[in-house]
CSV table of C-alpha atoms and ligand atoms in Angstrom, one decimal:
chain,number,residue,atom,x,y,z
A,1,MET,CA,193.1,45.6,-43.2
A,2,LYS,CA,191.3,43.3,-40.8
A,3,LEU,CA,191.8,43.2,-37.1
A,4,LEU,CA,192.2,39.6,-35.8
A,5,LYS,CA,192.9,40.1,-32.2
A,6,LEU,CA,193.0,43.1,-29.9
A,7,ASN,CA,194.5,43.1,-26.4
A,8,PHE,CA,194.2,46.0,-24.0
A,9,LYS,CA,195.9,46.6,-20.7
A,10,GLY,CA,195.5,49.7,-18.5
A,11,PHE,CA,193.6,51.5,-21.3
A,12,ARG,CA,190.9,54.0,-20.2
A,13,ASN,CA,188.2,52.2,-18.2
A,14,LEU,CA,188.6,48.8,-20.1
A,15,GLU,CA,189.2,45.8,-17.9
A,16,ASP,CA,192.4,44.1,-19.0
A,17,GLY,CA,191.5,41.5,-21.6
A,18,PHE,CA,191.2,40.9,-25.3
A,19,ILE,CA,188.7,40.4,-28.1
A,20,GLU,CA,188.8,38.5,-31.3
A,21,PRO,CA,186.7,40.4,-33.7
A,22,GLY,CA,184.9,38.9,-36.6
A,23,GLU,CA,185.8,39.6,-40.2
A,24,LYS,CA,182.6,41.6,-40.9
A,25,VAL,CA,180.3,43.3,-38.5
A,26,ASN,CA,181.2,43.6,-34.8
A,27,VAL,CA,178.5,45.1,-32.6
A,28,ILE,CA,179.5,46.5,-29.2
A,29,TYR,CA,176.5,47.3,-27.1
A,30,GLY,CA,176.1,48.5,-23.5
A,31,GLU,CA,174.6,51.3,-21.5
A,32,ASN,CA,176.0,54.8,-21.4
A,33,ALA,CA,179.5,55.4,-20.0
A,34,GLN,CA,180.4,51.7,-20.0
A,35,GLY,CA,183.4,51.9,-22.4
A,36,LYS,CA,182.0,51.4,-25.9
A,37,THR,CA,183.7,54.4,-27.4
A,38,ASN,CA,186.8,53.6,-25.4
A,39,LEU,CA,187.0,50.2,-27.2
A,40,LEU,CA,186.5,51.9,-30.6
A,41,GLU,CA,189.2,54.4,-29.6
A,42,ALA,CA,191.6,51.5,-28.8
A,43,VAL,CA,191.1,50.2,-32.4
A,44,TRP,CA,191.7,53.7,-33.8
A,45,VAL,CA,194.8,54.3,-31.7
A,46,LEU,CA,196.2,51.1,-33.0
A,47,CYS,CA,195.8,52.5,-36.5
A,48,GLY,CA,197.6,55.8,-35.9
A,49,ALA,CA,198.8,56.2,-32.3
A,50,HIS,CA,196.5,59.0,-31.4
A,51,SER,CA,192.9,59.4,-30.3
A,52,PHE,CA,190.0,60.4,-32.5
A,53,ARG,CA,188.5,62.4,-29.6
A,54,GLY,CA,191.6,64.7,-29.6
A,55,ALA,CA,192.6,63.3,-26.2
A,56,LYS,CA,196.2,63.5,-24.9
A,57,ASP,CA,198.1,60.3,-24.6
A,58,SER,CA,198.1,60.5,-20.8
A,59,GLU,CA,194.3,60.5,-20.8
A,60,LEU,CA,194.3,57.1,-22.5
A,61,VAL,CA,195.9,55.5,-19.5
A,62,GLY,CA,193.4,54.1,-16.9
A,63,PHE,CA,192.9,56.2,-13.8
A,64,ASN,CA,194.4,53.4,-11.7
A,65,SER,CA,197.2,52.4,-14.1
A,66,GLU,CA,200.7,53.8,-14.6
A,67,LYS,CA,200.9,52.8,-18.2
A,68,ALA,CA,198.7,51.4,-20.9
A,69,ARG,CA,199.4,48.8,-23.6
A,70,LEU,CA,197.5,48.0,-26.7
A,71,TYR,CA,198.4,45.1,-28.9
A,72,ALA,CA,196.8,43.8,-32.0
A,73,GLU,CA,197.2,41.2,-34.7
A,74,PHE,CA,196.0,42.3,-38.0
A,75,TYR,CA,195.9,41.1,-41.6
A,76,SER,CA,197.2,43.6,-44.1
A,77,GLN,CA,199.4,43.5,-47.2
A,78,ASN,CA,198.6,39.8,-47.6
A,79,ARG,CA,200.1,38.7,-44.2
A,80,VAL,CA,199.4,38.7,-40.5
A,81,GLN,CA,201.3,41.4,-38.7
A,82,ASN,CA,201.2,42.8,-35.2
A,83,VAL,CA,201.4,46.2,-33.5
A,84,GLN,CA,202.0,47.1,-29.9
A,85,ILE,CA,201.7,50.6,-28.5
A,86,ASN,CA,202.9,51.4,-24.9
A,87,PHE,CA,202.0,54.6,-23.2
A,88,TYR,CA,204.1,55.7,-20.2
A,89,PRO,CA,202.8,59.2,-19.3
A,90,THR,CA,204.3,59.5,-15.9
A,91,GLN,CA,208.0,59.0,-16.9
A,92,ASN,CA,209.7,62.5,-16.9
A,93,LYS,CA,206.1,63.9,-16.6
A,94,LYS,CA,205.9,63.9,-20.4
A,95,ASP,CA,203.8,61.9,-22.7
A,96,LYS,CA,205.9,59.0,-23.9
A,97,LYS,CA,204.9,56.2,-26.2
A,98,GLU,CA,206.5,53.4,-28.0
A,99,ILE,CA,205.2,51.9,-31.2
A,100,LEU,CA,206.4,48.4,-32.3
A,101,ILE,CA,205.3,47.0,-35.6
A,102,ASN,CA,206.2,43.3,-35.9
A,103,ALA,CA,208.4,43.9,-32.8
A,104,ILE,CA,210.4,46.6,-34.5
A,105,PRO,CA,210.2,50.2,-33.2
A,106,LYS,CA,208.5,52.5,-35.6
A,107,SER,CA,207.1,56.0,-35.9
A,108,ALA,CA,203.4,57.0,-35.8
A,109,ALA,CA,203.7,57.9,-39.5
A,110,GLU,CA,204.8,54.4,-40.3
A,111,LEU,CA,201.9,53.0,-38.3
A,112,VAL,CA,199.5,55.1,-40.2
A,113,GLU,CA,201.0,53.9,-43.5
A,114,LYS,CA,200.6,50.3,-42.5
A,115,THR,CA,197.0,50.5,-41.2
A,116,GLY,CA,193.8,52.1,-42.2
A,117,ALA,CA,190.6,53.1,-40.4
A,118,VAL,CA,187.7,55.5,-41.0
A,119,VAL,CA,185.6,56.7,-38.1
A,120,PHE,CA,182.1,58.1,-38.2
A,121,SER,CA,180.6,59.6,-35.0
A,122,PRO,CA,177.6,61.9,-34.2
A,123,GLU,CA,179.8,65.0,-34.3
A,124,ASP,CA,180.6,64.3,-37.9
A,125,LEU,CA,176.9,64.7,-38.7
A,126,THR,CA,177.4,68.4,-38.3
A,127,LEU,CA,180.1,68.5,-40.9
A,128,VAL,CA,178.0,70.4,-43.4
A,129,LYS,CA,176.5,72.8,-41.0
A,130,SER,CA,179.6,73.7,-38.9
A,131,GLY,CA,182.3,76.2,-39.7
A,132,PRO,CA,185.0,75.8,-42.3
A,133,ALA,CA,187.6,74.6,-39.7
A,134,PHE,CA,185.7,71.4,-39.2
A,135,ARG,CA,185.6,70.7,-43.0
A,136,ARG,CA,189.3,71.5,-43.4
A,137,LYS,CA,190.0,69.1,-40.6
A,138,PHE,CA,188.0,66.3,-42.2
A,139,ILE,CA,189.8,66.7,-45.5
A,140,ASP,CA,193.2,67.1,-43.9
A,141,SER,CA,192.9,64.0,-41.7
A,142,ALA,CA,191.5,61.9,-44.6
A,143,ILE,CA,194.5,62.9,-46.8
A,144,CYS,CA,197.0,62.4,-43.9
A,145,ARG,CA,195.8,58.8,-43.5
A,146,GLN,CA,196.4,58.0,-47.1
A,147,LYS,CA,199.5,60.1,-47.8
A,148,VAL,CA,201.8,60.3,-44.9
A,149,LYS,CA,203.9,63.1,-46.5
A,150,TYR,CA,200.9,65.4,-46.4
A,151,ALA,CA,201.0,65.4,-42.6
A,152,SER,CA,204.6,66.7,-42.5
A,153,VAL,CA,203.9,69.5,-45.1
A,154,LEU,CA,200.8,70.5,-43.1
A,155,GLY,CA,202.9,70.6,-39.9
A,156,LYS,CA,205.5,72.8,-41.6
A,157,TYR,CA,202.9,75.1,-43.1
A,158,ASN,CA,201.3,75.7,-39.7
A,159,LYS,CA,204.6,76.4,-38.1
A,160,THR,CA,205.5,78.9,-40.9
A,161,LEU,CA,202.1,80.5,-40.6
A,162,ASN,CA,202.6,81.0,-36.8
A,163,GLN,CA,205.9,82.6,-37.5
A,164,ARG,CA,204.5,84.9,-40.1
A,165,ASN,CA,201.6,85.9,-37.8
A,166,ALA,CA,204.1,86.6,-35.0
A,167,LEU,CA,206.1,88.8,-37.4
A,168,LEU,CA,203.0,90.7,-38.5
A,169,LYS,CA,202.4,91.6,-34.9
A,170,ASP,CA,206.0,92.7,-34.4
A,171,ILE,CA,206.3,94.8,-37.6
A,172,PRO,CA,204.3,97.9,-36.3
A,173,LYS,CA,206.8,98.2,-33.4
A,174,HIS,CA,209.9,97.3,-35.5
A,175,ARG,CA,209.5,98.6,-39.0
A,176,GLU,CA,212.9,97.2,-40.1
A,177,LEU,CA,211.4,93.7,-39.8
A,178,MET,CA,209.3,94.4,-42.9
A,179,GLU,CA,212.2,93.2,-45.0
A,180,THR,CA,212.0,89.7,-43.6
A,181,LEU,CA,208.3,89.3,-44.3
A,182,GLU,CA,209.1,88.5,-47.9
A,183,ILE,CA,211.1,85.4,-47.0
A,184,TRP,CA,208.2,84.1,-44.9
A,185,ASP,CA,205.7,84.8,-47.6
A,186,THR,CA,207.6,82.7,-50.1
A,187,ALA,CA,208.1,79.8,-47.7
A,188,LEU,CA,204.4,79.9,-46.7
A,189,CYS,CA,203.2,80.0,-50.3
A,190,SER,CA,205.4,77.1,-51.5
A,191,LEU,CA,204.0,74.9,-48.7
A,192,GLY,CA,200.5,76.3,-49.2
A,193,GLY,CA,200.7,75.5,-52.9
A,194,LEU,CA,201.5,71.8,-52.1
A,195,LEU,CA,198.6,71.6,-49.6
A,196,ILE,CA,196.1,73.2,-51.9
A,197,LYS,CA,197.1,70.9,-54.8
A,198,GLU,CA,196.7,67.8,-52.6
A,199,ARG,CA,193.3,69.0,-51.3
A,200,ILE,CA,192.0,69.8,-54.8
A,201,ASP,CA,193.1,66.4,-56.1
A,202,TYR,CA,191.6,64.5,-53.2
A,203,ILE,CA,188.3,66.5,-53.3
A,204,LYS,CA,188.0,65.7,-57.0
A,205,LYS,CA,188.1,62.0,-56.3
A,206,LEU,CA,186.0,62.4,-53.2
A,207,ASN,CA,183.4,64.2,-55.2
A,208,LEU,CA,183.1,61.4,-57.8
A,209,CYS,CA,182.5,58.8,-55.1
A,210,ALA,CA,180.3,60.9,-52.8
A,211,GLU,CA,178.1,61.9,-55.8
A,212,GLU,CA,177.5,58.3,-56.5
A,213,TYR,CA,176.6,57.4,-52.9
A,214,HIS,CA,174.4,60.5,-52.6
A,215,ASP,CA,172.6,59.5,-55.8
A,216,GLY,CA,171.9,56.1,-54.2
A,217,ILE,CA,170.7,57.5,-50.9
A,218,SER,CA,168.4,60.1,-52.5
A,219,SER,CA,167.2,57.5,-55.1
A,220,GLY,CA,168.5,59.6,-57.9
A,221,ARG,CA,166.7,62.8,-56.8
A,222,GLU,CA,169.7,64.8,-55.7
A,223,VAL,CA,173.1,65.6,-57.2
A,224,LEU,CA,175.8,66.3,-54.7
A,225,LYS,CA,178.8,68.4,-55.8
A,226,ILE,CA,181.9,69.0,-53.6
A,227,THR,CA,184.5,71.5,-54.6
A,228,TYR,CA,187.5,73.2,-53.0
A,229,ASP,CA,186.9,76.8,-52.1
A,230,THR,CA,189.8,79.2,-52.0
A,231,ASN,CA,190.0,82.9,-52.9
A,232,PHE,CA,191.7,82.5,-56.3
A,233,GLU,CA,191.2,80.5,-59.5
A,234,THR,CA,192.8,77.1,-59.2
A,235,GLU,CA,191.6,75.3,-62.3
A,236,ASN,CA,194.4,73.0,-63.8
A,237,LEU,CA,197.2,74.6,-61.9
A,238,THR,CA,200.3,72.8,-60.6
A,239,SER,CA,201.4,73.2,-57.0
A,240,GLN,CA,204.0,75.7,-58.2
A,241,GLN,CA,201.5,77.8,-60.0
A,242,LEU,CA,199.1,77.6,-57.0
A,243,ALA,CA,201.9,78.9,-54.8
A,244,GLU,CA,202.4,81.8,-57.2
A,245,GLU,CA,198.7,82.7,-57.2
A,246,MET,CA,198.7,82.5,-53.4
A,247,LEU,CA,201.7,84.8,-53.2
A,248,LYS,CA,199.9,87.4,-55.3
A,249,LYS,CA,196.9,87.3,-53.0
A,250,LEU,CA,199.1,87.4,-49.9
A,251,ARG,CA,201.0,90.4,-51.2
A,252,ALA,CA,197.8,92.2,-52.1
A,253,GLY,CA,196.5,91.7,-48.6
A,254,VAL,CA,199.6,92.7,-46.6
A,255,LYS,CA,198.1,95.9,-45.4
A,256,GLU,CA,195.1,94.1,-43.9
A,257,ASP,CA,197.3,91.4,-42.5
A,258,LEU,CA,199.4,94.0,-40.7
A,259,MET,CA,196.3,95.6,-39.3
A,260,ARG,CA,194.9,92.4,-38.0
A,261,GLY,CA,198.2,90.8,-37.1
A,262,TYR,CA,196.9,87.7,-38.9
A,263,THR,CA,197.4,86.1,-42.3
A,264,GLY,CA,194.2,86.3,-44.3
A,265,THR,CA,195.0,84.2,-47.3
A,266,GLY,CA,196.0,80.5,-47.6
A,267,PRO,CA,194.8,77.0,-47.1
A,268,HIS,CA,194.2,77.7,-43.3
A,269,ARG,CA,191.3,79.9,-44.5
A,270,ASP,CA,189.9,77.8,-47.3
A,271,ASP,CA,186.7,75.8,-47.2
A,272,VAL,CA,185.0,72.9,-49.0
A,273,ASN,CA,181.8,73.8,-50.9
A,274,MET,CA,179.0,71.3,-50.8
A,275,GLU,CA,176.0,71.8,-53.1
A,276,ILE,CA,172.9,69.8,-53.6
A,277,ASN,CA,171.2,70.3,-57.0
A,278,GLY,CA,173.2,73.4,-57.4
A,279,VAL,CA,172.5,75.2,-54.1
A,280,SER,CA,174.6,75.3,-50.9
A,281,ALA,CA,173.8,72.4,-48.7
A,282,ARG,CA,175.0,74.4,-45.7
A,283,ASN,CA,172.6,77.3,-46.3
A,284,PHE,CA,169.6,75.6,-47.9
A,285,GLY,CA,169.8,71.8,-47.2
A,286,SER,CA,167.3,70.2,-44.9
A,287,GLN,CA,168.6,68.3,-42.0
A,288,GLY,CA,168.0,65.1,-43.8
A,289,GLN,CA,169.9,66.3,-46.9
A,290,GLN,CA,172.8,67.4,-44.7
A,291,ARG,CA,173.0,64.0,-43.0
A,292,SER,CA,172.9,62.2,-46.3
A,293,THR,CA,175.7,64.4,-47.5
A,294,VAL,CA,177.9,63.5,-44.5
A,295,LEU,CA,177.0,59.8,-44.9
A,296,SER,CA,178.0,60.0,-48.6
A,297,LEU,CA,181.3,61.7,-47.7
A,298,LYS,CA,182.2,59.2,-45.1
A,299,LEU,CA,181.4,56.2,-47.4
A,300,ALA,CA,183.4,58.0,-50.1
A,301,GLU,CA,186.3,58.4,-47.7
A,302,ALA,CA,186.4,54.7,-47.0
A,303,ARG,CA,186.2,53.7,-50.6
A,304,LEU,CA,188.9,56.2,-51.6
A,305,HIS,CA,191.1,54.7,-48.9
A,306,ARG,CA,190.8,51.4,-50.6
A,307,GLU,CA,191.4,52.8,-54.1
A,308,ILE,CA,194.5,54.8,-53.0
A,309,THR,CA,196.1,52.3,-50.7
A,310,GLY,CA,194.8,49.0,-52.0
A,311,GLU,CA,193.5,48.0,-48.6
A,312,ASN,CA,190.1,48.2,-47.1
A,313,PRO,CA,190.1,50.4,-44.0
A,314,ILE,CA,188.4,49.3,-40.8
A,315,VAL,CA,185.2,51.2,-40.4
A,316,LEU,CA,184.3,52.5,-36.9
A,317,LEU,CA,180.7,53.6,-36.4
A,318,ASP,CA,180.4,55.2,-33.0
A,319,ASP,CA,176.7,55.7,-32.0
A,320,VAL,CA,175.7,56.9,-35.4
A,321,LEU,CA,173.1,54.3,-36.2
A,322,SER,CA,170.7,55.7,-33.6
A,323,GLU,CA,171.2,59.1,-35.2
A,324,LEU,CA,170.1,58.0,-38.7
A,325,ASP,CA,166.7,57.1,-39.9
A,326,ASN,CA,166.0,53.5,-41.0
A,327,SER,CA,166.6,53.9,-44.6
A,328,ARG,CA,170.0,55.7,-44.1
A,329,GLN,CA,170.9,53.0,-41.5
A,330,ASP,CA,170.2,50.3,-44.0
A,331,TYR,CA,172.1,52.1,-46.7
A,332,LEU,CA,175.2,52.6,-44.5
A,333,LEU,CA,175.2,48.9,-43.4
A,334,ASN,CA,174.7,47.7,-46.9
A,335,LYS,CA,177.5,49.8,-48.3
A,336,THR,CA,180.0,48.8,-45.6
A,337,GLU,CA,179.3,45.1,-45.8
A,338,ASN,CA,182.7,44.4,-47.4
A,339,TYR,CA,184.6,46.1,-44.6
A,340,GLN,CA,185.4,45.0,-41.1
A,341,VAL,CA,183.0,47.2,-39.2
A,342,PHE,CA,182.8,48.0,-35.5
A,343,ILE,CA,179.5,49.5,-34.4
A,344,THR,CA,178.6,50.8,-31.0
A,345,CYS,CA,175.0,51.1,-29.9
A,346,CYS,CA,173.0,51.2,-26.7
A,347,GLU,CA,170.8,48.1,-27.1
A,348,GLU,CA,171.2,44.8,-28.8
A,349,SER,CA,169.8,45.7,-32.2
A,350,ASN,CA,167.0,44.1,-34.1
A,351,LYS,CA,168.7,44.7,-37.4
A,352,GLU,CA,169.2,41.5,-39.3
A,353,GLN,CA,172.5,42.7,-40.7
A,354,LEU,CA,173.9,43.2,-37.2
A,355,LYS,CA,172.8,39.8,-36.0
A,356,ASN,CA,175.0,38.2,-38.6
A,357,GLY,CA,178.1,39.6,-37.0
A,358,ARG,CA,179.9,39.1,-33.7
A,359,ILE,CA,178.2,40.7,-30.7
A,360,PHE,CA,180.0,42.0,-27.7
A,361,LYS,CA,178.5,43.4,-24.6
A,362,ILE,CA,180.4,45.9,-22.5
A,363,ASP,CA,179.6,46.5,-18.8
A,364,ARG,CA,181.7,48.8,-16.6
A,365,GLY,CA,184.7,48.2,-18.9
A,366,LYS,CA,184.3,44.4,-19.0
A,367,VAL,CA,183.9,43.2,-22.6
A,368,ARG,CA,182.2,39.9,-23.2
A,369,LEU,CA,181.5,38.0,-26.5
A,370,MET,CA,177.7,37.4,-26.5
A,371,SER,CA,177.3,35.7,-29.9
A,372,SER,CA,179.3,34.9,-33.0
A,373,LEU,CA,178.0,33.9,-36.4
B,401,ADP,N1,191.6,57.3,-18.5
B,401,ADP,C1,190.5,56.7,-18.0
B,401,ADP,N2,190.6,55.8,-17.0
B,401,ADP,C2,189.5,55.3,-16.5
B,401,ADP,N3,188.3,55.5,-16.9
B,401,ADP,C3,188.1,56.4,-17.9
B,401,ADP,C4,189.2,57.0,-18.5
B,401,ADP,N4,188.8,57.8,-19.5
B,401,ADP,C5,187.5,57.7,-19.5
B,401,ADP,N5,187.0,56.9,-18.5
B,401,ADP,C6,185.7,56.5,-18.2
B,401,ADP,O1,185.1,55.8,-19.3
B,401,ADP,C7,183.7,56.0,-19.3
B,401,ADP,C8,183.2,56.5,-20.6
B,401,ADP,O2,183.5,55.5,-21.6
B,401,ADP,P1,182.9,55.6,-23.0
B,401,ADP,O3,183.6,54.6,-23.8
B,401,ADP,O4,183.0,57.0,-23.5
B,401,ADP,O5,181.4,55.3,-22.8
B,401,ADP,P2,180.3,54.8,-23.8
B,401,ADP,O6,180.0,53.4,-23.4
B,401,ADP,O7,179.1,55.7,-23.4
B,401,ADP,O8,180.8,55.0,-25.1
B,401,ADP,C9,183.4,57.1,-18.3
B,401,ADP,O9,182.8,56.5,-17.2
B,401,ADP,C10,184.8,57.7,-18.0
B,401,ADP,O10,184.9,58.1,-16.7
B,402,MG,MG1,180.2,56.5,-26.5
């Protein structure tokens, strides 16, 4: 996918206007709080109708606007297409949005299916160090972008999990409810089995790509290995068998679950193991090794997107360059040179690779094209 034109109206602090990005590198520079991330967010929203900062739709609308509109022309699936997203948060006091692809109303899931983007921001640099929830989110959102059905299974799983947890809290007061627990257990495990299977399959592919990138970044000195971490053996099991294994664990832990009022087994508790040369990158990796690991993972995510969907994703790099040392910066720029890339930074960079792209300056929400090669 390549973005050819992007129009924004009433979006965050951006002054109404448009940009025509170049096919390769697009640098967006400007001082702090001028709207660089907002512009990247606009690109991301056009690829999935939600923010990468976890913002509500209503927060995307400019303080002085009643609605926001994003419009883009993009090249994908061998043709020029367009997408328009309208946000009307004030109507009925509810978030309301409208997505049109090639002028036909569509769902956010259909938009995700048609577009593709990978975002890399400074918060991602803590992926290795942070808690499991952050890693689960990384894996889940990567799979969601490549397999739309996964998002709906994940939604159903979370709903079922909430219902089971509510039931666990009610049972001590109403023992007769114990009988209904079994129904929820079976439902939870069949969805859980599907999620675990998808995650294992994705992580296997991610591992192959990330290992190769990490080998490149570390000049062959380090071997990165990524595996799925759950509390039972998963090797070569189908989703059905994984569901059965999960059910065994769930049943074995019912007593504890009832005491805590919380479900202790399942994909919502799992993690992704990352090892460098056989030891945990989280516990023993240096900061540099942890950063290289995240860089390898992000590059692997982009490449897998292409391998799975057949389309290059747009790559959004929000302020990450300044967080990486020179050699990692060069590696990242080098490995993303076949993608359309949007990079934000505070100053006009001296990097030759960046000078070969289109350069935009942003000042109090006003975007101007400064140079184009
Ligand atoms: N909905 C909104 N309407 C108007 N301004 C907004 C909105 N949301 C954020 N802003 C403003 O955008 C600016 C931050 O933009 P951002 O893109 O994060 O800056 P940076 O250039 O540092 O990446 C802040 O000044 C913030 O007040
Ligand atoms: Mg920013």
